[in-house]
Short mmCIF file of C-alpha atoms in Angstrom, two decimals:
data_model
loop_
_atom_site.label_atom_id
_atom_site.label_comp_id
_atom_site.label_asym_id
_atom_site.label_seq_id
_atom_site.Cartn_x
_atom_site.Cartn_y
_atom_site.Cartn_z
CA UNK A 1 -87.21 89.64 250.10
CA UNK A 2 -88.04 85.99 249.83
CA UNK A 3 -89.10 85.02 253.66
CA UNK A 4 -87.50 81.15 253.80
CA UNK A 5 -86.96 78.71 256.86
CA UNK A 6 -84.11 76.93 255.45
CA UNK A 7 -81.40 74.62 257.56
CA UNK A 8 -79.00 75.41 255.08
CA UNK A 9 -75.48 76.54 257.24
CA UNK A 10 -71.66 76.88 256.98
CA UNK A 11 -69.45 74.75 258.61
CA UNK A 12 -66.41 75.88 259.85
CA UNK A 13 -63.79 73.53 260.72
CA UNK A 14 -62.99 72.98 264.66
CA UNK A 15 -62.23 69.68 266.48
CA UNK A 16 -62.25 69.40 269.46
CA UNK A 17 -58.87 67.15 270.14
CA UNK A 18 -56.53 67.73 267.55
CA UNK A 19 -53.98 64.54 266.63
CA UNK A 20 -50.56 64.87 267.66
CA UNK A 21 -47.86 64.44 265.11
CA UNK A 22 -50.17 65.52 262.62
CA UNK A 23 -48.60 68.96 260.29
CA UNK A 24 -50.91 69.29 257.76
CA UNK A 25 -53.91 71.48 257.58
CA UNK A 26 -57.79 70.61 256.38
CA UNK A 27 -60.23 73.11 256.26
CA UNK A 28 -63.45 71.98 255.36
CA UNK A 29 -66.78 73.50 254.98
CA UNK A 30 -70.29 71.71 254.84
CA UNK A 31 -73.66 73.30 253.10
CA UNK A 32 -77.07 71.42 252.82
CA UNK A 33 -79.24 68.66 254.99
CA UNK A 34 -77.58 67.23 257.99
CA UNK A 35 -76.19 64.22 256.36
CA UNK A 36 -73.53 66.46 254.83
CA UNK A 37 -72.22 67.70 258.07
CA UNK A 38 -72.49 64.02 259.79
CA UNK A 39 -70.44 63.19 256.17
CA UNK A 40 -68.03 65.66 257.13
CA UNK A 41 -67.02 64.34 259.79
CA UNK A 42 -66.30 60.99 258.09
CA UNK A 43 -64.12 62.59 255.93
CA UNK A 44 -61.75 64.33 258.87
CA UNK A 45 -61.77 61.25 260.78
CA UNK A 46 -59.98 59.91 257.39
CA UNK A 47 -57.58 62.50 256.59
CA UNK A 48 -56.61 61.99 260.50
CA UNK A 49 -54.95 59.44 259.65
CA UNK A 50 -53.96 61.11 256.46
CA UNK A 51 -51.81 63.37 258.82
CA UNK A 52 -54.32 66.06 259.08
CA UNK A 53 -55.55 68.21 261.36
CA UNK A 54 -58.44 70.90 260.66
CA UNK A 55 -58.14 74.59 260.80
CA UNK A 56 -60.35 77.10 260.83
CA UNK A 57 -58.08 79.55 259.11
CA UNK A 58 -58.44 78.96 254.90
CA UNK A 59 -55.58 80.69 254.22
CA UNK A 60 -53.38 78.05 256.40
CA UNK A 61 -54.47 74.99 254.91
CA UNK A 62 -52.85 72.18 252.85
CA UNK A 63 -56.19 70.73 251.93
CA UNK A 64 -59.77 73.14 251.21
CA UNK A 65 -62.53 70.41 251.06
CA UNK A 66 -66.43 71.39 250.62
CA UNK A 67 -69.28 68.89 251.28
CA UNK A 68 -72.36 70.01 248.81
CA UNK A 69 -75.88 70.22 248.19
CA UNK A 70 -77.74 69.87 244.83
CA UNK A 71 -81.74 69.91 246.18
CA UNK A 72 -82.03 73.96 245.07
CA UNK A 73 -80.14 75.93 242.32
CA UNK A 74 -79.26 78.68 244.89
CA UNK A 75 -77.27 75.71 247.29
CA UNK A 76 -75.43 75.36 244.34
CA UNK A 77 -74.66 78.81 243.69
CA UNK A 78 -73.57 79.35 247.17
CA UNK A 79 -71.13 76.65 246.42
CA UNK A 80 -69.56 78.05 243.33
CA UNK A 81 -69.21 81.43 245.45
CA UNK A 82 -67.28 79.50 248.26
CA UNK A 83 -65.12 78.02 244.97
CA UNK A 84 -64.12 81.63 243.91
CA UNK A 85 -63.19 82.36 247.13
CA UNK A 86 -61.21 79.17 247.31
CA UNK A 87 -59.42 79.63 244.15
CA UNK A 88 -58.26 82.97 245.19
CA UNK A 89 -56.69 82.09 248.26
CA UNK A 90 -54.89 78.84 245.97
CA UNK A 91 -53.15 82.16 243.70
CA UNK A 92 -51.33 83.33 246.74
CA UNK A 93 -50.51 79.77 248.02
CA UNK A 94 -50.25 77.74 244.56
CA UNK A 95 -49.69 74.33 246.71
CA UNK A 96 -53.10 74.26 248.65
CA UNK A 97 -55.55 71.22 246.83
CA UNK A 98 -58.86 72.16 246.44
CA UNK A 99 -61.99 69.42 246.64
CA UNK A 100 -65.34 69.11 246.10
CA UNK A 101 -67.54 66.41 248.39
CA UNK A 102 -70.98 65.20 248.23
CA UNK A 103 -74.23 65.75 246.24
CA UNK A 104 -72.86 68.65 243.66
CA UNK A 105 -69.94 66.65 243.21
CA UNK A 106 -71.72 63.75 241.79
CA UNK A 107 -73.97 66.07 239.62
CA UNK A 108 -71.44 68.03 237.95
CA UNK A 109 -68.48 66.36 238.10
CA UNK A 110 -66.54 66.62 234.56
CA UNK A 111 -67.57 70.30 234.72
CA UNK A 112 -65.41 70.96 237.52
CA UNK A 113 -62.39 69.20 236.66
CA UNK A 114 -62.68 69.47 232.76
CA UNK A 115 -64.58 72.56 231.61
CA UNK A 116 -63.72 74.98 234.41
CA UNK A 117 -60.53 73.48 236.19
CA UNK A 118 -61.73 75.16 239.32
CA UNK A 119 -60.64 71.76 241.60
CA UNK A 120 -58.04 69.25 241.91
CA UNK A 121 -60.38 66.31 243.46
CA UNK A 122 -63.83 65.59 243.48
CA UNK A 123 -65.28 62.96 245.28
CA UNK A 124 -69.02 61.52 245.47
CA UNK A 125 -70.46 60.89 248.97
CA UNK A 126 -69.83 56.87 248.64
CA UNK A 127 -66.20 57.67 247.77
CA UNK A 128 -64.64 59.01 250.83
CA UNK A 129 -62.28 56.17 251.88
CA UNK A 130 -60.44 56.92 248.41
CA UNK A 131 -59.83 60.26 249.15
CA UNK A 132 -55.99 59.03 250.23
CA UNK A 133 -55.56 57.91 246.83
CA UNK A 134 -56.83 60.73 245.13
CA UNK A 135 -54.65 62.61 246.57
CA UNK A 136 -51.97 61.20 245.61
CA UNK A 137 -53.33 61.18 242.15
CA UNK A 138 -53.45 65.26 242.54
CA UNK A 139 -49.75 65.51 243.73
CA UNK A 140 -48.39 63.32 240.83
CA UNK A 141 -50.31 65.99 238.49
CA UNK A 142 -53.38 64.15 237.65
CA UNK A 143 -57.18 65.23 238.08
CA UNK A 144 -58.71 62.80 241.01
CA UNK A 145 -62.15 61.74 240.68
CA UNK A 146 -64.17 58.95 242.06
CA UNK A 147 -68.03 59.09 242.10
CA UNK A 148 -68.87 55.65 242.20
CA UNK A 149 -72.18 54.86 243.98
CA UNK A 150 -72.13 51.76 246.36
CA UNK A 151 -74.71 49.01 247.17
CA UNK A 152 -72.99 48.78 250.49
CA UNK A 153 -70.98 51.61 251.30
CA UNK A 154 -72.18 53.11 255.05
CA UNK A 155 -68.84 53.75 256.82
CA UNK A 156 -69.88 51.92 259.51
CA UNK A 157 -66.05 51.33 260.51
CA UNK A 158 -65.62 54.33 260.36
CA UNK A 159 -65.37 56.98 264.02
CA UNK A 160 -65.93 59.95 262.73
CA UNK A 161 -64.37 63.15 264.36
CA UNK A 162 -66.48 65.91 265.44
CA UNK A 163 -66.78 68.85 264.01
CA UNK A 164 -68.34 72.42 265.09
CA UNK A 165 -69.05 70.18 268.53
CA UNK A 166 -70.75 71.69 271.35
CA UNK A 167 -69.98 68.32 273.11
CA UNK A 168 -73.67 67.61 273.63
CA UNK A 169 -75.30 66.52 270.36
CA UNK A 170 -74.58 64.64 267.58
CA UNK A 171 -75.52 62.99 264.40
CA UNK A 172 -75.09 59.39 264.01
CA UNK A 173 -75.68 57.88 260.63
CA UNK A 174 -78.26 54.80 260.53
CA UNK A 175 -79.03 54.47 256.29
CA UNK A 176 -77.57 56.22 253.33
CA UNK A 177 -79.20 56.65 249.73
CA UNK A 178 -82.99 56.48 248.97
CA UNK A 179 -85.06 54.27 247.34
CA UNK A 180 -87.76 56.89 247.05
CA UNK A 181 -88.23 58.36 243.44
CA UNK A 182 -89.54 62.16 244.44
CA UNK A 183 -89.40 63.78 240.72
CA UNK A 184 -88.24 66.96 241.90
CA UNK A 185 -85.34 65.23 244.06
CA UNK A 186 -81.81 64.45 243.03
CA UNK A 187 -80.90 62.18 245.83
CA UNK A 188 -81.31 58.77 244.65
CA UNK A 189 -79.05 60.46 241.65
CA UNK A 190 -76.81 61.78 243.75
CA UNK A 191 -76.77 59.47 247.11
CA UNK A 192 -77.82 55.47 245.27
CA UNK A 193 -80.13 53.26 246.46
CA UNK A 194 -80.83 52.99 250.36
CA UNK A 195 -79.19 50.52 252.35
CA UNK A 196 -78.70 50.37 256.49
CA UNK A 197 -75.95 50.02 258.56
CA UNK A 198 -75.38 47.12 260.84
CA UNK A 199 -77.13 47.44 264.42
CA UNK A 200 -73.92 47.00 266.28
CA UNK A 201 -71.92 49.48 264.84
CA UNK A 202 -74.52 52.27 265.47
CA UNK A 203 -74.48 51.59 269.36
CA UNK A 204 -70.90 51.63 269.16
CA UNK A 205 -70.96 55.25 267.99
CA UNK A 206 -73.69 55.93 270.20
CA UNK A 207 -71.67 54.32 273.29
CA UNK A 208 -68.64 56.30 272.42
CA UNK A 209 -69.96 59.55 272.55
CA UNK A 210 -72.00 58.45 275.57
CA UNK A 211 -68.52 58.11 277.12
CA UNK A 212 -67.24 61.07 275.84
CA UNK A 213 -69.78 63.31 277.42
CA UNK A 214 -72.69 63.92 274.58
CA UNK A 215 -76.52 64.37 275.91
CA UNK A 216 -78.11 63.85 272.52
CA UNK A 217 -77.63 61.90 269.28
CA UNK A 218 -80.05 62.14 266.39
CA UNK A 219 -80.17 59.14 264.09
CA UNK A 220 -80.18 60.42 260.70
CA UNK A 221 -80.77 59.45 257.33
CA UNK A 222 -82.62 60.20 254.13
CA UNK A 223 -85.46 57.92 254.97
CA UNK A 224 -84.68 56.52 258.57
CA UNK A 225 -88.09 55.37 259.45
CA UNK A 226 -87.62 52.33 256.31
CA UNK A 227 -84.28 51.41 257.73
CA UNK A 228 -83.79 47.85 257.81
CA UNK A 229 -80.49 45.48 258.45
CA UNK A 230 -80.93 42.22 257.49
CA UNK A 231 -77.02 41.16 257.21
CA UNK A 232 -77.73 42.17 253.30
CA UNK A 233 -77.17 45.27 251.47
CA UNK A 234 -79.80 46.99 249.78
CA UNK A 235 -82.90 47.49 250.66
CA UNK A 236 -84.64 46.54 247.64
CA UNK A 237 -82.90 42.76 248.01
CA UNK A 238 -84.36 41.84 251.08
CA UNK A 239 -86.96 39.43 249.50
CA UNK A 240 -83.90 37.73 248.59
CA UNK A 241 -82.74 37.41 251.88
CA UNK A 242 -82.23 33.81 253.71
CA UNK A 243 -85.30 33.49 256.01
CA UNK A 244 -83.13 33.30 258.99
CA UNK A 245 -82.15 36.60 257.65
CA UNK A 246 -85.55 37.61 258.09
CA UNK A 247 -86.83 36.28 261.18
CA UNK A 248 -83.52 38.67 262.68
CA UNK A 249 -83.93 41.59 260.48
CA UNK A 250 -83.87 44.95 262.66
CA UNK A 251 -86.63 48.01 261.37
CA UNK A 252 -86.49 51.47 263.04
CA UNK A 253 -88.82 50.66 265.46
CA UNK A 254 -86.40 48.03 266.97
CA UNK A 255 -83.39 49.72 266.23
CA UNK A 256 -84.60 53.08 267.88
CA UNK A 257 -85.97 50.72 271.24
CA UNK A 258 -82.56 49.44 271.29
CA UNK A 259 -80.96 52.78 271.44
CA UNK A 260 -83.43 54.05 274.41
CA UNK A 261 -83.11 50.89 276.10
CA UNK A 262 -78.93 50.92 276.00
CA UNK A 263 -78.78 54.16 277.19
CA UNK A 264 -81.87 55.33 279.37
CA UNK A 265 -79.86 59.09 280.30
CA UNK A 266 -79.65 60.16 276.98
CA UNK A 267 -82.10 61.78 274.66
CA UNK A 268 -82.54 60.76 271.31
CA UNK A 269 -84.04 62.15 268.11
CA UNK A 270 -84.53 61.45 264.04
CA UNK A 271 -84.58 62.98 260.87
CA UNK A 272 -85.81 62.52 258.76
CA UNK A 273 -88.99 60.51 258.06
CA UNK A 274 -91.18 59.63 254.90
CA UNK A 275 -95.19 59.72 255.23
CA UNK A 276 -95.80 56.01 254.32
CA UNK A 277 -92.83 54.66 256.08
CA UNK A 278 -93.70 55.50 259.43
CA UNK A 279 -95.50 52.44 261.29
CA UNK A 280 -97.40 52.65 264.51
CA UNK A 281 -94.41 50.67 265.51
CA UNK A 282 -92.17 53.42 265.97
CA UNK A 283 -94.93 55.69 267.23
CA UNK A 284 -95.55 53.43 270.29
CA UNK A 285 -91.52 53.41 270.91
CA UNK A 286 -92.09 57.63 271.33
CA UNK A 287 -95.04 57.33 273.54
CA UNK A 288 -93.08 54.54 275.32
CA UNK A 289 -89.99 56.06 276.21
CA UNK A 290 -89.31 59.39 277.96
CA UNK A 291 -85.36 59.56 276.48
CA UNK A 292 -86.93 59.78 272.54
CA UNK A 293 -87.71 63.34 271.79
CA UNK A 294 -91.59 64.26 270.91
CA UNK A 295 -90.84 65.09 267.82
CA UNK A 296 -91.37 64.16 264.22
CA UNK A 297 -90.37 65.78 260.98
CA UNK A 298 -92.20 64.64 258.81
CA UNK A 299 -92.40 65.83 255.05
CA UNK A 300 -95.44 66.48 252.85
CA UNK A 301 -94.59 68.72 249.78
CA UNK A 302 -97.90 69.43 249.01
CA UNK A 303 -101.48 69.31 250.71
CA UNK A 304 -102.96 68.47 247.18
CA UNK A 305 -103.12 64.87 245.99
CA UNK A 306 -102.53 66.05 242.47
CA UNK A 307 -99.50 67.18 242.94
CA UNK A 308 -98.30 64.50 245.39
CA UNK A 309 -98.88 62.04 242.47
CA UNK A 310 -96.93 64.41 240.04
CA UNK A 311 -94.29 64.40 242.78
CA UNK A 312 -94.30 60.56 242.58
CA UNK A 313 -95.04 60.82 246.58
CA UNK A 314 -96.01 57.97 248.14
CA UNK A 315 -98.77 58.78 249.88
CA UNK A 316 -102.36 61.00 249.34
CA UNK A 317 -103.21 64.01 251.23
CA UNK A 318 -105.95 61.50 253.13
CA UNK A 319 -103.56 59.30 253.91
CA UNK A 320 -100.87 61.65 255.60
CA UNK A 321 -103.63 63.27 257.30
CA UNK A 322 -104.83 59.86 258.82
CA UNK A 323 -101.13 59.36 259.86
CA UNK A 324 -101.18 62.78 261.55
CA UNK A 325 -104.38 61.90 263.80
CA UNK A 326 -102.54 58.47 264.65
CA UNK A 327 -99.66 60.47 265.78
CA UNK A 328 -102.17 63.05 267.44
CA UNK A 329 -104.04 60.34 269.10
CA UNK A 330 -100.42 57.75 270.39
CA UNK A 331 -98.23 60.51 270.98
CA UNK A 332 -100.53 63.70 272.68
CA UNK A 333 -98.58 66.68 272.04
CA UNK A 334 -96.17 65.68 269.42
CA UNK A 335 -94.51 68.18 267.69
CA UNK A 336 -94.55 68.05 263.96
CA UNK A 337 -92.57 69.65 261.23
CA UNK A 338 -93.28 70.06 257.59
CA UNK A 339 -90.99 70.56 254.80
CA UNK A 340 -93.26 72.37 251.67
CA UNK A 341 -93.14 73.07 248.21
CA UNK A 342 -94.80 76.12 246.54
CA UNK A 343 -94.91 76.28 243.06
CA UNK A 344 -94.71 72.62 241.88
CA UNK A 345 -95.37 72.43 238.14
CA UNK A 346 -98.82 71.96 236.80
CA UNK A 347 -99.84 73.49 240.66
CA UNK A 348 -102.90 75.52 240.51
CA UNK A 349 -104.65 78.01 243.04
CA UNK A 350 -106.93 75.50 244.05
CA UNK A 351 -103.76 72.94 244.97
CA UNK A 352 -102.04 75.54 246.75
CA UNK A 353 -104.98 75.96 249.10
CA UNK A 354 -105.26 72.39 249.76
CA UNK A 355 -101.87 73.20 251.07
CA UNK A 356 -103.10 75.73 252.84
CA UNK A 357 -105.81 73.57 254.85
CA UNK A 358 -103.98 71.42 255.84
CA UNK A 359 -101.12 73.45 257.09
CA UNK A 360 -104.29 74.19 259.40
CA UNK A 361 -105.80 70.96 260.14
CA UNK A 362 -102.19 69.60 261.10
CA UNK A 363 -101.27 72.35 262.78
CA UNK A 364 -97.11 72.70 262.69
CA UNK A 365 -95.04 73.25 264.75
CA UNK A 366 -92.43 74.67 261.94
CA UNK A 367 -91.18 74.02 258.50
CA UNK A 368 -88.95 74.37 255.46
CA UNK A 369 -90.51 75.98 252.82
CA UNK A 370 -89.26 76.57 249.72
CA UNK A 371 -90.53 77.62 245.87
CA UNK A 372 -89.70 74.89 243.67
CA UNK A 373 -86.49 74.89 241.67
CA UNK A 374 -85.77 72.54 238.43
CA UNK A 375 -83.16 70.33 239.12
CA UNK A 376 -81.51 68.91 236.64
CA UNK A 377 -81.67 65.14 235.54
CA UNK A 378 -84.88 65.07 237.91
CA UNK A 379 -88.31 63.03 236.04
CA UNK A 380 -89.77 66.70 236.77
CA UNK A 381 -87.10 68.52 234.93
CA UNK A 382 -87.37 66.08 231.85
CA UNK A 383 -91.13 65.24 232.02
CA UNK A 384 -93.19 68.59 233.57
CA UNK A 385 -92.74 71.97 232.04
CA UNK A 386 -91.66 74.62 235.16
CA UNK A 387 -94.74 76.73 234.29
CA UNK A 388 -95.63 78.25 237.11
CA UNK A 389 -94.70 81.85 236.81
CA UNK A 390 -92.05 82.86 239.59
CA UNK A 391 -94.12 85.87 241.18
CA UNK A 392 -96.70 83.21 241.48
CA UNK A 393 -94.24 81.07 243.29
CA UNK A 394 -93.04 84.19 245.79
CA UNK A 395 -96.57 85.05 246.61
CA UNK A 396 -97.41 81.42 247.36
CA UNK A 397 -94.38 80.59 249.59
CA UNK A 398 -95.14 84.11 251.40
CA UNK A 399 -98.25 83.12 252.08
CA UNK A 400 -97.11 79.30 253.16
CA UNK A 401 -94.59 80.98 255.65
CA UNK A 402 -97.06 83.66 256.95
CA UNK A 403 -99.54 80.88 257.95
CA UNK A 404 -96.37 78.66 259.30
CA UNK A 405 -95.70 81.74 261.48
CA UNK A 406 -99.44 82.08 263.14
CA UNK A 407 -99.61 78.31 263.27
CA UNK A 408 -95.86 78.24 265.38
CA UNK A 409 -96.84 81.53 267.55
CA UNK A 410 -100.11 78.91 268.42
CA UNK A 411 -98.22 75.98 269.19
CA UNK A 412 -95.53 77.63 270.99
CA UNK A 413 -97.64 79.31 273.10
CA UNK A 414 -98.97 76.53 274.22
CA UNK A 415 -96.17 75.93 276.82
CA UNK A 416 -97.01 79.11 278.87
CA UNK A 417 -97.33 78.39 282.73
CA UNK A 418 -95.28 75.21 282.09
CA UNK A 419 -92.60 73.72 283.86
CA UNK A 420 -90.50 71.49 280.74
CA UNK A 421 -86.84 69.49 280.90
CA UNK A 422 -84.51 71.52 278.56
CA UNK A 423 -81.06 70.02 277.77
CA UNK A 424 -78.29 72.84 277.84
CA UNK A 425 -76.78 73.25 274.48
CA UNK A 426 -74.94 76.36 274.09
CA UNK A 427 -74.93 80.18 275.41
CA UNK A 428 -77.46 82.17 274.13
CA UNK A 429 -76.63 84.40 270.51
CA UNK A 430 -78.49 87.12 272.12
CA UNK A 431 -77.59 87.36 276.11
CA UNK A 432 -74.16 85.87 277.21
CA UNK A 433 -75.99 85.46 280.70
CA UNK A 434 -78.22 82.95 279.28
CA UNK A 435 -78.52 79.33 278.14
CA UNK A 436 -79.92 77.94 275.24
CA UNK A 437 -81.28 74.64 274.79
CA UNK A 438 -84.04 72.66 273.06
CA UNK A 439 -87.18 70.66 275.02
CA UNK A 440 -88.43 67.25 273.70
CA UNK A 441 -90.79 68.95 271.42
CA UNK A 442 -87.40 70.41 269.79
CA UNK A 443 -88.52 74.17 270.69
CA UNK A 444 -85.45 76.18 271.68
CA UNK A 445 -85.64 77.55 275.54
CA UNK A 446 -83.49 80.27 277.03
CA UNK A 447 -83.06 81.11 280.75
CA UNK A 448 -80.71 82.61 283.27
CA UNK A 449 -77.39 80.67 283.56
CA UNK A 450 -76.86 80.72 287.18
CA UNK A 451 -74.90 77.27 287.80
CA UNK A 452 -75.93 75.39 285.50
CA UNK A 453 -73.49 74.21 282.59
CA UNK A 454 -73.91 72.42 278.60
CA UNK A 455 -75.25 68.94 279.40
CA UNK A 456 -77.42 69.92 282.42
CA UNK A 457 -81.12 68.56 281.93
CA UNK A 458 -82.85 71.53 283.57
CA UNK A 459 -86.41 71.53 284.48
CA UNK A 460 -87.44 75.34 283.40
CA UNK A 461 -90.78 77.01 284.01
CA UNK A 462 -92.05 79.11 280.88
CA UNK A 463 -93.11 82.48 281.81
CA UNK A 464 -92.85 84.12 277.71
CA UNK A 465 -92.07 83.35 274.05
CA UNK A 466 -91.64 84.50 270.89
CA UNK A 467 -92.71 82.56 267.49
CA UNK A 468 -90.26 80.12 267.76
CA UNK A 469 -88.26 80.57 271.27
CA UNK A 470 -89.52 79.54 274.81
CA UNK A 471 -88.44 81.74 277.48
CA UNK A 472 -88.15 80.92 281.35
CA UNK A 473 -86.47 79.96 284.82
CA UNK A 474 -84.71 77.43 285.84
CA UNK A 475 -86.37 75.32 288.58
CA UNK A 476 -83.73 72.29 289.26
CA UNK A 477 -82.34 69.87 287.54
CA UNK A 478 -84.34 67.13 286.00
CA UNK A 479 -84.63 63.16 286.43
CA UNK A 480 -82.50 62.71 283.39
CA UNK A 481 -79.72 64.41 285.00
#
């Protein structure tokens, strides 16, 4: 079986405060990167006011929305599965509306409505507000559709309601779109061009769910570390921009300063980050700050330069591994995560073990590895010829993830005999008399409960660990507490 790290999950409705008054029922379910579940929670916050409240039971609701992914064939698959299951549900209760959300939405839209009639509504991911008009569109007997990309769209007004909440993290929103033409990638197809949301509005958000309890928030976007407000919209206009405009433009480097700054008792992360926009700037705000996680996802694809130019990736294998000793060198200890491509068209041995070396000469923490899959309307899909064979592929990821797995056995071991600050997140899958939580480095840490409760920074000495899990006693509670 194909060995995968993938963050690819279900997502269940559950709120935690449902509206009174409200009668009808949403269930919604998210797949794909984290900016579909943070979009998900747009979207409830919306019908909210739409009357609805969410449900974790399908067969109860009014409303069956799914937020999608497009970046592999089998995301979309899984989707189309979910739709089946939808649809047969809808034959036993004939008034339930059935919508698609996001990335997959965008991609195939007149195939859902037209061709297979498997939806009443589908809605890109800069078309949420409309989603009260599109229903009403459905209930007068008409297909609703509206994927419109924006230049400004970043719901920014917008307080969205939580969903799947442990009541200690959270996503907060900082750019949408990407200006970054990967040729395997659908999002700029999918998502538009990048723009940021206003300064303000994302310490808003921040302060409310500093009010309402939460530990951690991790700023999230498809590029954050090229974020940049400028009281413009797009990115790409900001040479047009006034130049007192300029002189009070905020990067990520200010923006995430600001955010440790306002609120010095809670921890803060980011995801995800692009090889050549990451400046020393923001590297200096990690080292600087104890509330920013160290921690840095930070993409490569490939470890050949060949095939980073094929990709129509920014940067050369030289360059991200001069990046990598900066962040080595500012921030000792860093953790770093990968995501990685097997299989890339026109890929040959000798590119995949350039991958290979400098898997070891970084030295990961973890990754997300996958074996490339066409997309459709991608450069790669209508310039490069998929012609690497797939049992080329499989043995190349397998080998990918087997060194991924020595390399994170390495670097978690490296916290033996060490005393770290976990944050409490949830009970433990395995042990109901233990807590699970993460460390700055973003390893997850279990340990005895005893009277500590979700929210508690715990300082935890490390006595054993797996591959990927920290295990220990609690010592106290930390200064962050």
């Amino acid at each position: 079986m194909e060995k995968e790290i993938i963050e690819q999950k279900q997502g269940t409705s559950l709120v935690l405060e449902q509206k009174e008054g409200n009668s009808k029922k949403l269930f919604i379910e998210s797949y794909g990167c984290a900016m579909n579940f943070s979009d998900s929670e747009i979207v409830a916050s919306i019908l909210t006011e739409q009357g609805y409240n969410t449900t974790q039971k399908l067969e109860e609701a009014d409303l069956v929305l799914v937020n999608t992914c497009s970046i592999r064939d089998k995301a979309e698959q899984t989707i189309r599965k979910r739709l089946e299951k939808y649809n047969a549900v809808k034959k036993i209760n004939p008034s339930m509306k059935v919508g698609v959300l996001g990335c997959m939405a965008e991609r195939l839209k007149n195939q859902f409505l037209e061709e297979e009639k498997i939806v009443d509504m589908v809605v890109g991911p800069d078309a949420y507000k409309d989603i009260p008009n599109l229903l009403k569109e459905v209930e007068e007997g008409r297909d609703a559709i509206n994927v419109i990309l924006s230049k400004d769209e970043t719901y920014g007004d917008i307080s969205p309601v939580r969903l799947n909440s442990n009541g200690v993290n959270a996503f907060v929103s900082i750019t949408r779109g990407c200006d970054n033409m990967c040729t395997f990638c659908v999002v700029p197809f999918t998502r538009g061009r990048e723009r940021s949301r206003e300064p303000q509005s994302i310490l808003g958000e921040i302060n409310d769910l500093w009010t309402r309890g939460f530990k951690e928030v991790c700023l999230l976007g498809q590029n954050v570390d090229s974020y940049l407000w400028y009281g413009g919209g797009l990115k790409k206009d900001f040479e047009k921009a006034t130049e007192m405009q300029k002189v009070t433009a905020v990067d990520f480097a200010q923006l995430l300063e600001q955010c440790a700054i306002s609120f010095p008792k809670m921890r803060f992360r980011f995801s995800t980050s692009n090889p050549q926009d990451m400046h020393e700037e923001v590297l200096h705000v990690i080292a600087k700050y104890e509330n920013v996680c160290n921690y840095i996802h930070l993409p490569v694809q490939s470890g050949s330069s060949r095939i980073l130019k094929e990709m129509n990736r920014q940067h050369t294998r030289e360059e991200y591994m001069a990046l990598i000793d900066k962040i080595k060198v500012i921030i000792p200890g860093c953790s770093i995560s990968q995501d990685m491509i097997s299989g890339f068209p026109t890929e040959t041995e000798e590119d995949h073990q350039d991958t290979l070396s400098l898997m070891e000469y970084v030295e990961y923490d973890f990754g997300y590895m996958f074996s490339y899959s066409e997309r459709p309307g991608t450069l790669a899909a209508r310039k490069l010829e998929d012609d690497v064979p797939e049992e080329v592929k499989k043995r190349r990821l397998q080998e990918i993830v087997d060194l991924q797995q020595v390399l994170s056995e390495k670097k978690t071991k490296r916290f033996l005999g060490q005393t770290v600050e976990v944050l409490i997140e949830k009970e433990s899958k395995k042990s109901n008399q233990h807590w699970s939580g993460r460390i700055s480095e973003n390893v997850v840490t279990v340990f005895p409960k005893e009277n500590y409760k979700p929210g508690d920074f715990v300082m935890v000495k490390i006595h054993d660990c797996t591959s990927a899990t920290l295990i220990g006693k609690a010592v106290g509670y930390s200064k962050m507490q």
